[in-house]
CSV table of C-alpha atoms and ligand atoms in Angstrom, one decimal:
chain,number,residue,atom,x,y,z
A,914,MET,CA,98.8,111.9,123.5
A,915,GLU,CA,96.1,111.6,120.6
A,916,PRO,CA,92.7,110.4,122.1
A,917,VAL,CA,90.7,111.2,118.8
A,918,ARG,CA,92.3,111.0,115.2
A,919,TRP,CA,91.0,111.3,111.9
A,920,THR,CA,92.8,109.3,109.3
A,921,GLY,CA,91.3,111.0,106.3
A,922,LYS,CA,88.4,108.3,105.9
A,923,THR,CA,88.1,107.0,109.4
A,924,LEU,CA,87.9,107.9,112.9
A,925,GLN,CA,90.3,106.4,115.4
A,926,LEU,CA,89.7,106.7,119.2
A,927,LEU,CA,92.2,105.4,122.1
A,928,ASP,CA,90.1,103.2,123.7
A,929,GLN,CA,90.0,104.8,127.4
A,930,THR,CA,88.1,101.9,129.2
A,931,ARG,CA,91.1,99.6,128.5
A,932,LEU,CA,93.6,102.6,129.8
A,933,PRO,CA,96.4,102.2,131.6
A,934,LEU,CA,96.6,98.5,131.0
A,935,GLN,CA,96.3,98.8,127.2
A,936,GLU,CA,97.4,101.5,124.8
A,937,GLU,CA,94.6,100.4,121.7
A,938,TYR,CA,93.1,102.6,119.1
A,939,VAL,CA,89.5,101.2,117.9
A,940,GLU,CA,88.4,102.5,114.3
A,941,TYR,CA,85.2,103.9,113.3
A,942,ARG,CA,83.5,104.2,109.9
A,943,HIS,CA,80.0,105.1,110.9
A,944,TYR,CA,78.4,107.6,112.9
A,945,GLU,CA,76.1,105.0,114.9
A,946,GLU,CA,79.3,103.3,116.5
A,947,VAL,CA,80.9,106.7,117.3
A,948,ALA,CA,77.5,107.2,119.4
A,949,HIS,CA,78.0,103.8,121.1
A,950,ALA,CA,81.6,104.8,121.7
A,951,ILE,CA,80.6,108.4,123.5
A,952,ARG,CA,78.0,106.5,125.3
A,953,THR,CA,80.2,103.6,126.7
A,954,MET,CA,83.0,106.4,127.4
A,955,VAL,CA,85.9,104.7,124.9
A,956,VAL,CA,86.0,108.5,124.4
A,957,ARG,CA,85.0,110.7,127.4
A,958,GLY,CA,86.0,114.0,128.5
A,959,ALA,CA,83.8,117.4,127.6
A,960,PRO,CA,86.3,118.7,124.7
A,961,ALA,CA,87.0,115.0,123.0
A,962,ILE,CA,83.5,114.1,123.2
A,963,GLY,CA,82.6,117.3,121.0
A,964,ALA,CA,85.6,116.5,118.5
A,965,ALA,CA,84.5,112.9,118.6
A,966,ALA,CA,81.0,113.8,117.7
A,967,ALA,CA,82.3,116.2,115.0
A,968,PHE,CA,84.0,113.4,113.0
A,969,GLY,CA,80.9,111.1,113.9
A,970,VAL,CA,79.2,113.7,111.3
A,971,VAL,CA,81.7,113.6,108.9
A,972,LEU,CA,81.4,109.7,108.7
A,973,ALA,CA,77.4,110.0,108.4
A,974,ALA,CA,78.1,112.4,105.3
A,975,GLN,CA,80.8,109.9,103.7
A,976,THR,CA,78.0,107.6,104.2
A,977,ALA,CA,75.5,109.5,102.5
A,978,VAL,CA,77.5,110.0,99.3
A,979,ALA,CA,78.9,106.2,99.0
A,980,ALA,CA,75.3,105.3,99.3
A,981,GLY,CA,74.0,108.0,96.5
A,982,ARG,CA,72.0,109.7,99.5
A,983,GLU,CA,71.4,113.2,100.6
A,984,VAL,CA,74.2,114.6,102.7
A,985,LYS,CA,72.1,117.1,104.5
A,986,GLU,CA,69.3,114.3,105.7
A,987,GLU,CA,72.3,112.0,106.7
A,988,VAL,CA,73.8,114.8,108.8
A,989,THR,CA,70.7,115.8,110.4
A,990,LYS,CA,69.8,112.3,111.4
A,991,ALA,CA,73.3,111.5,112.8
A,992,VAL,CA,73.4,115.2,114.5
A,993,GLU,CA,70.2,113.7,116.3
A,994,VAL,CA,71.8,110.1,117.6
A,995,LEU,CA,75.1,111.9,118.6
A,996,ALA,CA,73.2,114.4,120.5
A,997,ALA,CA,71.4,111.7,122.6
A,998,THR,CA,74.7,110.3,124.1
A,999,ARG,CA,75.5,112.2,127.1
A,1000,PRO,CA,73.4,115.5,128.2
A,1001,THR,CA,75.7,117.2,130.1
A,1002,ALA,CA,78.9,117.9,128.6
A,1003,VAL,CA,77.9,120.9,126.5
A,1004,ASN,CA,80.8,120.8,123.9
A,1005,LEU,CA,79.0,117.9,122.6
A,1006,PHE,CA,76.1,120.1,121.3
A,1007,TRP,CA,78.6,123.0,120.7
A,1008,ALA,CA,80.6,120.8,118.3
A,1009,LEU,CA,77.4,119.4,116.5
A,1010,ASN,CA,75.8,122.8,115.9
A,1011,ARG,CA,79.1,123.9,114.3
A,1012,MET,CA,78.6,121.1,112.2
A,1013,LYS,CA,75.0,121.3,111.5
A,1014,ARG,CA,76.0,124.7,110.2
A,1015,LYS,CA,78.5,124.2,108.0
A,1016,ALA,CA,76.4,121.1,106.6
A,1017,GLU,CA,73.6,124.0,105.8
A,1018,GLU,CA,76.1,126.2,104.4
A,1019,VAL,CA,78.1,123.7,101.9
A,1020,SER,CA,74.5,121.8,101.0
A,1021,HIS,CA,74.5,123.6,97.2
A,1022,LEU,CA,78.1,122.3,96.7
A,1023,PRO,CA,78.7,118.8,94.9
A,1024,ALA,CA,78.6,116.0,97.6
A,1025,GLU,CA,82.4,115.3,97.4
A,1026,GLU,CA,82.8,119.1,98.3
A,1027,ALA,CA,80.7,119.0,100.9
A,1028,VAL,CA,82.3,116.3,102.9
A,1029,ARG,CA,85.6,117.6,102.1
A,1030,LEU,CA,84.7,120.7,103.9
A,1031,LEU,CA,82.9,119.0,106.7
A,1032,ALA,CA,86.3,117.1,107.4
A,1033,ALA,CA,88.1,120.4,107.5
A,1034,GLU,CA,85.6,121.7,110.2
A,1035,ALA,CA,85.9,118.6,111.9
A,1036,GLU,CA,89.6,118.9,112.0
A,1037,ALA,CA,88.9,122.9,112.9
A,1038,ILE,CA,87.5,122.0,115.9
A,1039,LEU,CA,90.0,119.5,116.9
A,1040,GLN,CA,93.3,122.2,116.4
A,1041,GLU,CA,91.7,124.8,117.9
A,1042,ASP,CA,90.8,123.1,121.2
A,1043,LEU,CA,95.0,122.1,121.3
A,1044,ALA,CA,95.4,125.9,120.6
A,1045,ASN,CA,92.9,126.6,123.5
A,1046,ASN,CA,94.5,124.5,125.9
A,1047,ARG,CA,97.9,125.5,125.4
A,1048,ALA,CA,96.8,129.5,125.7
A,1049,MET,CA,94.7,128.4,129.0
A,1050,GLY,CA,98.0,126.2,130.5
A,1051,ARG,CA,99.9,129.9,130.0
A,1052,TYR,CA,97.3,131.7,131.3
A,1053,GLY,CA,96.5,129.4,134.4
A,1054,ALA,CA,100.5,128.3,134.9
A,1055,GLU,CA,100.8,132.0,136.5
A,1056,LEU,CA,98.5,131.3,139.4
A,1057,VAL,CA,100.3,128.4,140.1
A,1058,PRO,CA,103.2,129.1,143.2
A,1059,GLU,CA,106.7,128.1,142.8
A,1060,LYS,CA,106.4,125.3,144.8
A,1061,ALA,CA,102.9,123.7,144.6
A,1062,GLY,CA,100.6,120.7,145.9
A,1063,ILE,CA,98.1,120.7,143.3
A,1064,LEU,CA,94.7,118.3,143.9
A,1065,THR,CA,92.6,117.5,141.2
A,1066,HIS,CA,89.9,115.3,140.5
A,1067,CYS,CA,88.8,113.0,137.1
A,1068,ASN,CA,90.8,113.7,133.8
A,1069,ALA,CA,91.1,116.7,132.6
A,1070,GLY,CA,94.1,116.2,130.7
A,1071,ALA,CA,95.1,115.5,127.0
A,1072,LEU,CA,92.8,112.2,126.9
A,1073,ALA,CA,89.7,114.8,127.9
A,1074,THR,CA,90.5,116.9,125.0
A,1075,ALA,CA,92.5,117.2,121.4
A,1076,GLY,CA,95.7,116.8,123.3
A,1077,TYR,CA,97.6,118.5,126.3
A,1078,GLY,CA,94.7,119.4,128.5
A,1079,THR,CA,92.6,122.1,130.5
A,1080,ALA,CA,93.3,121.8,134.3
A,1081,LEU,CA,96.5,119.2,133.6
A,1082,GLY,CA,97.6,121.8,130.5
A,1083,VAL,CA,97.8,124.5,133.5
A,1084,ILE,CA,99.6,121.9,135.0
A,1085,ARG,CA,101.7,120.9,132.2
A,1086,ALA,CA,102.5,124.4,131.4
A,1087,ALA,CA,103.2,125.1,134.9
A,1088,LYS,CA,106.1,122.5,135.0
A,1089,GLU,CA,107.4,123.7,131.6
A,1090,MET,CA,108.0,126.8,133.6
A,1091,GLY,CA,110.2,125.1,135.8
A,1092,LYS,CA,107.6,125.1,139.0
A,1093,ASP,CA,107.6,122.6,141.1
A,1094,ILE,CA,104.8,120.7,141.1
A,1095,HIS,CA,103.4,118.0,143.3
A,1096,VAL,CA,99.8,116.6,141.8
A,1097,PHE,CA,97.4,114.9,144.1
A,1098,ALA,CA,95.0,112.9,141.8
A,1099,ASP,CA,91.6,111.8,143.4
A,1100,GLU,CA,90.9,108.7,142.1
A,1101,THR,CA,87.4,109.5,141.1
A,1102,ARG,CA,84.6,106.8,141.6
A,1103,PRO,CA,83.0,104.9,140.3
A,1104,LEU,CA,84.8,105.1,137.0
A,1105,LEU,CA,88.4,106.0,138.0
A,1106,GLN,CA,89.5,108.7,135.6
A,1107,GLY,CA,91.6,109.7,138.2
A,1108,ALA,CA,93.4,106.4,138.7
A,1109,ARG,CA,93.2,105.1,135.6
A,1110,LEU,CA,93.6,108.0,133.4
A,1111,THR,CA,95.1,111.1,135.2
A,1112,ALA,CA,97.6,109.1,137.0
A,1113,TRP,CA,98.8,107.6,133.8
A,1114,GLU,CA,99.4,111.0,131.6
A,1115,LEU,CA,101.2,112.4,134.7
A,1116,GLN,CA,103.3,109.4,135.2
A,1117,ARG,CA,104.2,109.2,131.5
A,1118,GLU,CA,105.0,112.9,131.5
A,1119,GLY,CA,107.6,112.6,134.7
A,1120,ILE,CA,105.2,114.7,136.9
A,1121,PRO,CA,105.2,114.0,140.3
A,1122,VAL,CA,101.6,112.4,141.2
A,1123,THR,CA,100.3,110.7,144.4
A,1124,LEU,CA,96.8,109.0,143.8
A,1125,ILE,CA,94.5,109.2,146.6
A,1126,THR,CA,91.1,107.8,147.2
A,1127,ASP,CA,88.3,110.5,146.9
A,1128,ASN,CA,87.8,110.4,150.9
A,1129,THR,CA,91.3,111.2,151.3
A,1130,ALA,CA,91.0,115.0,149.7
A,1131,ALA,CA,89.9,116.2,153.0
A,1132,PHE,CA,92.8,115.1,154.7
A,1133,VAL,CA,95.8,116.1,152.7
A,1134,MET,CA,94.4,119.4,152.8
A,1135,GLN,CA,94.2,119.5,156.8
A,1136,LYS,CA,98.0,118.6,156.5
A,1137,GLY,CA,98.7,121.6,154.3
A,1138,TRP,CA,99.6,119.7,151.3
A,1139,VAL,CA,97.6,121.4,148.9
A,1140,ASP,CA,98.0,124.9,147.4
A,1141,LEU,CA,95.6,124.9,144.9
A,1142,VAL,CA,92.4,122.8,143.4
A,1143,LEU,CA,92.2,122.8,140.0
A,1144,VAL,CA,89.9,121.1,138.0
A,1145,GLY,CA,87.9,121.1,134.4
A,1146,ALA,CA,84.2,121.4,133.7
A,1147,ASP,CA,81.7,120.1,131.6
A,1148,ARG,CA,79.1,123.1,131.5
A,1149,ILE,CA,79.2,126.6,133.2
A,1150,ALA,CA,76.3,128.3,133.3
A,1151,ALA,CA,76.1,132.5,132.7
A,1152,ASN,CA,76.7,133.0,136.6
A,1153,GLY,CA,79.7,130.8,136.7
A,1154,ASP,CA,78.3,127.9,138.4
A,1155,THR,CA,80.1,124.9,137.5
A,1156,ALA,CA,79.4,121.3,136.4
A,1157,ASN,CA,82.0,118.6,136.6
A,1158,LYS,CA,82.7,114.7,137.5
A,1159,ILE,CA,80.6,114.0,140.9
A,1160,GLY,CA,82.7,115.2,143.7
A,1161,THR,CA,83.9,118.5,142.5
A,1162,TYR,CA,81.4,120.3,144.5
A,1163,GLY,CA,82.4,118.4,147.9
A,1164,LEU,CA,86.2,119.5,146.8
A,1165,ALA,CA,85.0,123.2,146.7
A,1166,VAL,CA,83.4,123.2,150.1
A,1167,LEU,CA,86.5,121.5,151.5
A,1168,ALA,CA,88.7,123.9,149.9
A,1169,ARG,CA,86.8,127.1,150.9
A,1170,HIS,CA,87.1,125.4,154.6
A,1171,HIS,CA,90.9,125.0,154.6
A,1172,GLY,CA,91.1,128.5,152.8
A,1173,ILE,CA,92.7,126.8,149.4
A,1174,PRO,CA,91.9,128.5,146.2
A,1175,PHE,CA,89.8,126.6,143.4
A,1176,TYR,CA,90.3,127.1,139.9
A,1177,VAL,CA,88.2,125.5,137.0
A,1178,ALA,CA,90.0,125.5,133.6
A,1179,ALA,CA,87.7,125.5,130.6
A,1180,PRO,CA,87.6,126.8,127.1
A,1181,PHE,CA,84.7,128.8,125.8
A,1182,SER,CA,82.9,126.0,123.9
A,1183,THR,CA,82.0,124.8,127.8
A,1184,PHE,CA,79.9,127.8,128.7
A,1185,ASP,CA,76.7,127.8,128.2
A,1186,LEU,CA,75.4,131.2,128.2
A,1187,SER,CA,71.8,130.0,127.6
A,1188,LEU,CA,71.6,128.7,131.4
A,1189,LYS,CA,70.9,131.4,133.9
A,1190,ASN,CA,72.7,129.1,136.4
A,1191,GLY,CA,73.6,125.7,137.5
A,1192,ALA,CA,70.1,124.5,138.4
A,1193,GLU,CA,69.4,124.3,134.5
A,1194,ILE,CA,72.4,122.0,133.8
A,1195,PRO,CA,70.9,118.7,132.6
A,1196,ILE,CA,72.7,115.9,134.8
A,1197,GLU,CA,73.5,112.4,133.6
A,1198,GLU,CA,72.8,109.6,135.4
A,1199,ARG,CA,74.6,106.5,135.0
A,1200,SER,CA,73.8,102.5,135.5
A,1201,PRO,CA,74.0,101.3,139.0
A,1202,GLU,CA,76.4,98.6,138.1
A,1203,GLU,CA,78.9,101.2,138.2
A,1204,VAL,CA,78.6,101.3,142.0
A,1205,THR,CA,77.6,98.0,142.4
A,1206,ALA,CA,80.6,96.2,141.2
A,1207,PHE,CA,84.2,97.1,141.4
A,1208,GLY,CA,86.5,95.7,138.5
A,1209,GLY,CA,83.7,93.4,137.1
A,1210,ARG,CA,83.3,92.1,140.6
A,1211,PRO,CA,79.8,92.5,142.9
A,1212,VAL,CA,80.1,94.6,146.0
A,1213,ALA,CA,76.8,95.4,146.9
A,1214,PRO,CA,73.7,93.1,147.6
A,1215,PRO,CA,71.8,92.5,144.5
A,1216,GLY,CA,68.8,94.7,143.9
A,1217,VAL,CA,70.2,97.6,146.4
A,1218,LYS,CA,68.9,100.8,145.1
A,1219,VAL,CA,71.4,103.0,143.6
A,1220,PHE,CA,72.0,107.0,143.1
A,1221,ASN,CA,74.9,107.5,140.5
A,1222,PRO,CA,74.9,111.0,138.9
A,1223,ALA,CA,78.3,111.5,136.7
A,1224,PHE,CA,78.5,114.9,137.8
A,1225,ASP,CA,77.6,117.4,139.9
A,1226,VAL,CA,77.4,121.6,140.1
A,1227,THR,CA,79.9,123.6,142.0
A,1228,PRO,CA,78.1,127.2,143.0
A,1229,ALA,CA,80.2,129.9,141.5
A,1230,GLU,CA,80.5,131.5,145.0
A,1231,LEU,CA,82.9,128.7,145.6
A,1232,ILE,CA,85.1,129.3,142.8
A,1233,THR,CA,88.1,131.6,142.8
A,1234,ALA,CA,88.3,132.0,139.3
A,1235,ILE,CA,87.8,130.3,135.5
A,1236,ILE,CA,91.2,129.7,133.5
A,1237,THR,CA,90.2,130.2,129.9
A,1238,GLU,CA,91.8,130.3,126.5
A,1239,ARG,CA,91.2,134.3,126.4
A,1240,GLY,CA,92.3,134.9,130.5
A,1241,VAL,CA,91.6,134.3,133.8
A,1242,ILE,CA,87.9,135.3,134.6
A,1243,TYR,CA,87.4,136.3,138.4
A,1244,PRO,CA,84.2,137.4,140.3
A,1245,PRO,CA,81.6,138.9,139.7
A,1246,PHE,CA,81.1,136.1,137.3
A,1247,THR,CA,78.1,137.0,135.5
A,1248,GLU,CA,79.5,140.3,134.4
A,1249,ASN,CA,83.2,139.0,133.9
A,1250,ILE,CA,82.0,135.7,131.7
A,1251,ALA,CA,79.7,138.1,129.3
A,1252,ARG,CA,82.3,140.3,129.2
A,1253,MET,CA,85.1,138.2,128.2
A,1254,MET,CA,82.8,136.2,125.7
A,1255,GLY,CA,82.1,139.6,123.9
A,1256,ASN,CA,78.1,139.6,124.7
B,303,MRU,O1,82.5,111.4,132.9
B,303,MRU,P1,83.7,112.1,132.0
B,303,MRU,O2,85.0,111.1,132.1
B,303,MRU,O3,83.4,112.3,130.4
B,303,MRU,O4,83.6,113.4,132.8
B,303,MRU,C1,85.0,114.0,132.8
B,303,MRU,C2,84.9,115.1,133.6
B,303,MRU,O5,84.1,115.2,134.4
B,303,MRU,C3,86.0,116.6,133.1
B,303,MRU,O6,86.5,117.1,134.3
B,303,MRU,C4,85.5,117.4,132.2
B,303,MRU,O7,84.8,116.8,131.0
B,303,MRU,C5,86.7,118.3,131.6
B,303,MRU,S1,87.6,117.6,130.4
B,303,MRU,C6,89.0,118.9,130.0
């Protein structure tokens, strides 16, 4: 599964707004279109957004060369536009900073050569993410019992990354190790990433999955069907506080009440050590229509006030461990995150 594909000249994104009913790639030639695709969630999930934005920068550089404009100037403009799409997932800013640094580094070279090196950098971001997911999978799978019920939220799978996935990567790896896994996928209101994407991904792979409404999570835990909760992340502060899809915090509270371990799987590109704690993480608010309509059909009285945050922050004290590409980080998080990241 390749949610982000580079053809050598154009960017192709698997349109996640159409899944699971249609499997369709859209082709992009201009960075403004890529920005629109990120905003409207044609591509979504923290690492996938970062990779798509990186290729958006390459498209900007290509456009500059074709129009005889300055590459560095066009790249600066593109970075600004792409950075203004979604505020919470730090992978977006991490990837854009990496591309900006590369653009500076190659600015003395002939324009075509600079574009080639920028494309190679974006490809590297994509390939490294894939390798990181596989490494996370290997470390994380060790934490999964031989027979396990796993509850997950949103989609932290191949679709949200370069492929393979973070939380779903751990599940894939556990399955590859021969473990007897059953996944409970929260549907994940309001945009249904769990129902539309996670259930689809797991089903395609033959990993047993039961779709539940978000409200059912407590009940399946009470029944003793959940051995661990496993989610991805959009931004992790220096103390381990973790922003992820709205509803994740509630799951962590439920897991603590039921004595169930709560794991976060995320690559280092999701950590933001410039933030002391989760209170500093910017939380995206999306349009009220996502809540007042279901499948395009209005389900609320016109004009009703809506609060629609796309993410919440799970306090570090509710997290059992964070699975990364370099190993599993346990509390105390502030010290252990800094040590693992080599700071
Ligand atoms: O709004 P989305 O669909 O981009 O939110 C995605 C999530 O919250 C994922 O759990 C997170 O980005 C981790 S993806 C590996």
